[in-house]
Each structure stands twice: as C-alpha cells, then as structure tokens.
PDB file of C-alpha atoms in Angstrom:
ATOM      1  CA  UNK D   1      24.583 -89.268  10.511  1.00  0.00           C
ATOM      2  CA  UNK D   2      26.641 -88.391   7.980  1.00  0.00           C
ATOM      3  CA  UNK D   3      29.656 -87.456  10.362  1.00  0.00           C
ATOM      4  CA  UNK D   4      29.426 -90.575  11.891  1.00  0.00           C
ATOM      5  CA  UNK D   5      29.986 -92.187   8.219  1.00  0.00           C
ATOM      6  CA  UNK D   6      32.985 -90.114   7.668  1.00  0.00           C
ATOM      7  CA  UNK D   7      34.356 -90.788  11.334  1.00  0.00           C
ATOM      8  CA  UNK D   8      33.770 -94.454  11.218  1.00  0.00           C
ATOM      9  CA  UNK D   9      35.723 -94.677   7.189  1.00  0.00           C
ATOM     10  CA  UNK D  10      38.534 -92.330   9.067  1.00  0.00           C
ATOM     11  CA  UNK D  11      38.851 -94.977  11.686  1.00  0.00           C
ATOM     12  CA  UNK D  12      38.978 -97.667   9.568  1.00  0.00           C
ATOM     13  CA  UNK D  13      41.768 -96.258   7.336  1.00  0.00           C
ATOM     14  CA  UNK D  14      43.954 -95.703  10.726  1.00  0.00           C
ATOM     15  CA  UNK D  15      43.425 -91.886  10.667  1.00  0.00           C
ATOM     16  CA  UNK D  16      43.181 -91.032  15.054  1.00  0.00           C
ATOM     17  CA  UNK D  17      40.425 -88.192  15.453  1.00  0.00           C
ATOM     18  CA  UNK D  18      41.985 -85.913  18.082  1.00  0.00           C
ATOM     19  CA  UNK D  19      38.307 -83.444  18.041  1.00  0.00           C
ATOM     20  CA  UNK D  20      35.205 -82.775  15.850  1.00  0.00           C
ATOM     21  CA  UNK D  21      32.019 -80.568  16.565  1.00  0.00           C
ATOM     22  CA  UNK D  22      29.126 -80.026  13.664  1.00  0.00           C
ATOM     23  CA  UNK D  23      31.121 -78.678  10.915  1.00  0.00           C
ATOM     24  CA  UNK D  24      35.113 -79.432  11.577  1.00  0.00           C
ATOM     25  CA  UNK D  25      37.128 -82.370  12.023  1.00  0.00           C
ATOM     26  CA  UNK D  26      41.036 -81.917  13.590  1.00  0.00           C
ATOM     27  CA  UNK D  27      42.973 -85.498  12.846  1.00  0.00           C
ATOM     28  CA  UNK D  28      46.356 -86.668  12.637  1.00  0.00           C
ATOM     29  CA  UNK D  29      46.683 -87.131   8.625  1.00  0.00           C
ATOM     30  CA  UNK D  30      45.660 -85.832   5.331  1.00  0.00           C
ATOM     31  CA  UNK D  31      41.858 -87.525   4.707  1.00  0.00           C
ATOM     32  CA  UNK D  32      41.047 -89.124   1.619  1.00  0.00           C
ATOM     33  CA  UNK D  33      41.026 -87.378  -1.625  1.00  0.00           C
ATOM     34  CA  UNK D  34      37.161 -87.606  -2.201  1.00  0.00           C
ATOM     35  CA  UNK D  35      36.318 -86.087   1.064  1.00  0.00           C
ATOM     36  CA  UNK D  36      37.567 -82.992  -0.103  1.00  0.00           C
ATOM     37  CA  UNK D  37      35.948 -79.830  -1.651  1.00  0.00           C
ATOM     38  CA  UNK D  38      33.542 -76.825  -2.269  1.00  0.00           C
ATOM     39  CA  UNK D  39      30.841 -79.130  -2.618  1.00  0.00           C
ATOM     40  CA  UNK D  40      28.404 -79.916   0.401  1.00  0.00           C
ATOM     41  CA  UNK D  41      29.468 -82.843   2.728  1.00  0.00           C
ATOM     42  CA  UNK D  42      32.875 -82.370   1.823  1.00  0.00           C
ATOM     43  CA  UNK D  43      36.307 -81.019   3.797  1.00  0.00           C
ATOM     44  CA  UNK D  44      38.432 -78.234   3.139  1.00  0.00           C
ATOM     45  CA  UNK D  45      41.774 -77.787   4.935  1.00  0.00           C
ATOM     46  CA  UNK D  46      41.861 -74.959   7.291  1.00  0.00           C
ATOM     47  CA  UNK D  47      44.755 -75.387   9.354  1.00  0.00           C
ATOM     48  CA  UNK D  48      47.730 -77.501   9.409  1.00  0.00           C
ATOM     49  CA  UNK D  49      48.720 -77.808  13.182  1.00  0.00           C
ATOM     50  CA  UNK D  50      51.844 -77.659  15.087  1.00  0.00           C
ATOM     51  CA  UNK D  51      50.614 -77.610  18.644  1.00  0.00           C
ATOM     52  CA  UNK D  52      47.490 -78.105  20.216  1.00  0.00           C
ATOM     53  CA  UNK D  53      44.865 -78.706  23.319  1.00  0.00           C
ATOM     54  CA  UNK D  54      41.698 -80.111  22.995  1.00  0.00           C
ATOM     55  CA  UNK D  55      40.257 -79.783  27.046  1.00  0.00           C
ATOM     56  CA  UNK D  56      36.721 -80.447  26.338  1.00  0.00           C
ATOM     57  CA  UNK D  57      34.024 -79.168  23.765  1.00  0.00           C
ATOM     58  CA  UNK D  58      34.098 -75.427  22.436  1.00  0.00           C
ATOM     59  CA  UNK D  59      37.343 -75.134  24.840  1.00  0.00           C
ATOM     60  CA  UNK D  60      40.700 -75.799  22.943  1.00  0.00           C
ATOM     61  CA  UNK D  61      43.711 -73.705  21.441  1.00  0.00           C
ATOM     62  CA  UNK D  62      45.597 -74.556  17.917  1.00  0.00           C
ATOM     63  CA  UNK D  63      49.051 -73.757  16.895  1.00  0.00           C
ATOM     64  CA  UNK D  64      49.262 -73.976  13.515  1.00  0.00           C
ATOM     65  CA  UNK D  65      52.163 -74.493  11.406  1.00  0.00           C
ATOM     66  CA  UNK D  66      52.829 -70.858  10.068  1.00  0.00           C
ATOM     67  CA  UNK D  67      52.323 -69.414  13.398  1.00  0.00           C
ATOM     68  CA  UNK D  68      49.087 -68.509  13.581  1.00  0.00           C
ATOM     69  CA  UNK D  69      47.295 -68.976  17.124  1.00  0.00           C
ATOM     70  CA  UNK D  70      43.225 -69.910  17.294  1.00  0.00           C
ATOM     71  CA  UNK D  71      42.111 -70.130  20.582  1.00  0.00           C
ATOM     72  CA  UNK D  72      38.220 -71.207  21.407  1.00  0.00           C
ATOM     73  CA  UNK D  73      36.782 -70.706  24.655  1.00  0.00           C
ATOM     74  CA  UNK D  74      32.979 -70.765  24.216  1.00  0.00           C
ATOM     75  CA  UNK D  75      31.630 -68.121  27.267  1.00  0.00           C
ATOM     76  CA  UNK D  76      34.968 -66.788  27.953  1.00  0.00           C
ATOM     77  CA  UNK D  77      36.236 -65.690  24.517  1.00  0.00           C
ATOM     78  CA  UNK D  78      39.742 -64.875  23.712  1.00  0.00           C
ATOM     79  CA  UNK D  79      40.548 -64.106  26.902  1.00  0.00           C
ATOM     80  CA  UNK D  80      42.335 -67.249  27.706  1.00  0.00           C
ATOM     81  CA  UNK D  81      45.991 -67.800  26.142  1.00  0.00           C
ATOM     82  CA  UNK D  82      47.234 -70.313  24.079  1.00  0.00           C
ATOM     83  CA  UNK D  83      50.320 -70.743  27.379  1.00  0.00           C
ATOM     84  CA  UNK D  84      46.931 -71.348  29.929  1.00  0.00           C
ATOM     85  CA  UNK D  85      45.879 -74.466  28.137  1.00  0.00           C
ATOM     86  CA  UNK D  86      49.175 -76.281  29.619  1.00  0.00           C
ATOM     87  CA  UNK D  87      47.318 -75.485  33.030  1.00  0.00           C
ATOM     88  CA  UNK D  88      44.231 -76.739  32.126  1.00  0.00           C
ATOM     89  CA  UNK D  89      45.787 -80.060  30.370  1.00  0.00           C
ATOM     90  CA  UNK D  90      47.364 -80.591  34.252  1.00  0.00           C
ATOM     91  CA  UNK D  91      43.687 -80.621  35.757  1.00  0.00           C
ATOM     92  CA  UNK D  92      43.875 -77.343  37.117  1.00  0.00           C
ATOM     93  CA  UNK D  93      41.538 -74.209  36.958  1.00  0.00           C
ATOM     94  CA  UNK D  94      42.003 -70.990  35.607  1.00  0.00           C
ATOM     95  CA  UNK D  95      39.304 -68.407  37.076  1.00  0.00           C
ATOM     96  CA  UNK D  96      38.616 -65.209  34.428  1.00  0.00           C
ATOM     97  CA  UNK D  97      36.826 -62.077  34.988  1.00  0.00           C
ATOM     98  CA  UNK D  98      34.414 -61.891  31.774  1.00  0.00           C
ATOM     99  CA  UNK D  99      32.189 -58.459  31.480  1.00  0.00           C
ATOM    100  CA  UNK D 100      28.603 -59.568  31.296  1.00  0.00           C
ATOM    101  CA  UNK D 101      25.579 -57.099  30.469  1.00  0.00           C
ATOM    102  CA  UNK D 102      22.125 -57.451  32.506  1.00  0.00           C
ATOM    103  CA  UNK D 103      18.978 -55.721  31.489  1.00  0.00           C
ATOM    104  CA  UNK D 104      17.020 -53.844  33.910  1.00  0.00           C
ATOM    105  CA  UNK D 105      13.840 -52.651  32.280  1.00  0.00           C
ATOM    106  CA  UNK D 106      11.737 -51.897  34.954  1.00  0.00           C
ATOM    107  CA  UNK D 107      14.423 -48.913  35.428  1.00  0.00           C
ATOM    108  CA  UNK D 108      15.231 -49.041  31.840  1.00  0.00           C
ATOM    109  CA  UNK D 109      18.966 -49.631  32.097  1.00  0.00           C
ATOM    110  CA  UNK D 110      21.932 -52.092  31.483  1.00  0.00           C
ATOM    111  CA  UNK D 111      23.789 -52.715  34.324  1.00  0.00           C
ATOM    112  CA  UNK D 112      27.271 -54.127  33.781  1.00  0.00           C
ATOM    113  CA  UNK D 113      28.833 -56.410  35.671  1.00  0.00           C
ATOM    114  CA  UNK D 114      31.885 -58.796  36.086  1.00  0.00           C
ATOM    115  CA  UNK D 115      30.835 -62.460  36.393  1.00  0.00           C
ATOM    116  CA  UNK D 116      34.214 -64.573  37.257  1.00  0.00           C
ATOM    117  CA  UNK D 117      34.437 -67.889  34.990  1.00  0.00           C
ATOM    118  CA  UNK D 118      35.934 -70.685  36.612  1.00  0.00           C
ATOM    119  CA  UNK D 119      37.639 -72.742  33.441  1.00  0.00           C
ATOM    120  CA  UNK D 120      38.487 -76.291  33.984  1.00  0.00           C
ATOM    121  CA  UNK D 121      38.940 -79.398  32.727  1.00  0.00           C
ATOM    122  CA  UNK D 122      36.358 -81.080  34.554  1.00  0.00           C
ATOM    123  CA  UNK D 123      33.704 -82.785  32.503  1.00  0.00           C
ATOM    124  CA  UNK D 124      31.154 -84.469  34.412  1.00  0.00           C
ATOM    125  CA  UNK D 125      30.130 -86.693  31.239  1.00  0.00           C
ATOM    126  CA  UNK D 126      33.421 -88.640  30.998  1.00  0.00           C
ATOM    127  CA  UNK D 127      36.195 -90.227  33.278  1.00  0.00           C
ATOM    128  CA  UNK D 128      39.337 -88.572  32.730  1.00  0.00           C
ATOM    129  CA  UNK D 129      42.500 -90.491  32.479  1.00  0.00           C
ATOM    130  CA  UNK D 130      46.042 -88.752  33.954  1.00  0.00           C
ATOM    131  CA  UNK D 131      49.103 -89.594  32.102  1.00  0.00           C
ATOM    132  CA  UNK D 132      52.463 -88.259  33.929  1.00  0.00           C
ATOM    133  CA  UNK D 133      50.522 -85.756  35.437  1.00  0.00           C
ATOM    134  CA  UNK D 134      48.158 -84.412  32.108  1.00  0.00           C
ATOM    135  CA  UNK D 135      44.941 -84.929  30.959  1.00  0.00           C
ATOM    136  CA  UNK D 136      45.410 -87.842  28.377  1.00  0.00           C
ATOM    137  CA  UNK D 137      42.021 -89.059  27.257  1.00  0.00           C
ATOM    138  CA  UNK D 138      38.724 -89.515  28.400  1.00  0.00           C
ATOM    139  CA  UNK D 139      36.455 -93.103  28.702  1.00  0.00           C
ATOM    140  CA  UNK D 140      33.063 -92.633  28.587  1.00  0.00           C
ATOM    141  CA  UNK D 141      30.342 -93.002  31.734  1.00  0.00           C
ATOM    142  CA  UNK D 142      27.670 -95.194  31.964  1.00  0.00           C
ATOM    143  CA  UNK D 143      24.681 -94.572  34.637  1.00  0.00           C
ATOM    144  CA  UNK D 144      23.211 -97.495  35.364  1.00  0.00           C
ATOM    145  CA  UNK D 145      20.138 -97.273  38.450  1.00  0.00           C
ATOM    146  CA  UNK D 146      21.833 -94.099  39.817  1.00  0.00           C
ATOM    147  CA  UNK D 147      25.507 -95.587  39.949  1.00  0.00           C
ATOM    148  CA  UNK D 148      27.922 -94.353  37.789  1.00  0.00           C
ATOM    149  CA  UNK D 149      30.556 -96.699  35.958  1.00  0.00           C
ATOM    150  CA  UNK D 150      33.207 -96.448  34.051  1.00  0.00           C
ATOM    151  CA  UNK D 151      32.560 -98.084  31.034  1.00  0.00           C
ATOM    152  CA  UNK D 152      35.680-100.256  29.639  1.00  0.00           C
ATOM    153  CA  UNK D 153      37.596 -99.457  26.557  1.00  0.00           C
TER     154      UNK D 153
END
C-alpha cells in the first residue's frame, strides 16, 4: 500500500515510472527530497542510468551512467547480455541452455542436466503495443466471461 502512495504522488508530480518490483523504483527524474534516506519507507539512489530495457518482470538490463552493466534475468541468470535485450525489445526469442540439478534419492544421486530456456517478451497478462518495430508499452487485459479485451487507456 505504501508503494502505491509513493507511485500515485510520483505521478502526480509528472515523474513517468519506467519499472518497480517490492523494494526498487527506476523513473525518469530525481524524486522528492523527503522520499529519500536510511530510514524505512524511504529511497536511496542506486544507479543513475544511461541505457536500459525493461521486457517484463525480473527480466531487464541497466546501463548506468559510469559504465557499469546490471543485467536481471530471474531463472536464467547472467547468462543473457546486456546486446540480447535489443532482440527481445523487437518481440523475438532468445533460447539459453541453463544447467539445472535434479535429485534422485531413491539412487541417492544428482543428476545434472541442461534444461533450454526459451526468453521472450511474451506476457500473457498484458497486450503489447509495437512501435517501429519494438516493444513500446503494454495496456492491460481484462477477462470478462472467458473473452479477453483489451482494456482502453
């Protein structure tokens, strides 16, 4: 609840949100003064950005302003480069071999095997909206007696 304070105030001051999850925020200007600190509730700066990607939740890849690279892709890891989000941004896939480990313990063992992760910008929860060719936004869904909608924005 307390995000959605904090989103709505950013909103209403003109400040675009470009991605949030639980604990982080990424938008397009400084935030207010008071919303920063040690203290709980409040921000800290971690990054200013150069370049980024935001493909869907727990998937995206920062550039930040002194060169660093950060690169989240949740089940994949840092295999993915910061170069392979321009593919993904176009709508198309990117298919990684990621080492998994299975238990066995009827035969007491790990087995190890590669599982192949096929890494896309498809997100069945939203309509995506092409601009020249690249993922621009997304408008939300609405299911309404098995149909699905777009719902107007």
């Amino acid at each position: 609840m307390y995000m959605f304070k904090v989103i709505y105030k950013l909103i209403d001051l003109g400040i675009d949100i470009y991605y949030m999850d639980t604990d982080s925020i990424v938008v397009n200007q400084a935030i207010p003064e008071e919303l920063i600190g040690n203290s709980l509730g409040l921000f800290k700066l971690e990054q200013e950005i150069k370049h980024a990607y935001f493909i869907s939740p727990k998937l995206y890849a920062l550039e930040s302003v002194d060169g660093k690279f950060i690169i989240k892709a949740k089940g994949i890891g840092s295999k993915l480069e910061f170069a392979q989000f321009e593919t993904l941004i176009k709508n198309e896939a990117i298919v990684k071999a990621q080492e998994r480990w299975f238990k066995d313990p009827a035969n007491a063992t790990i087995n190890i095997k590669n599982i192949y992760m096929h890494i896309s910008a498809i997100n069945l929860k939203r309509k995506q909206v092409m601009e020249n060719n690249k993922l621009a936004f997304t408008k939300p869904l609405i299911v309404d007696q098995d149909n699905i909608k777009n719902k107007n924005i």
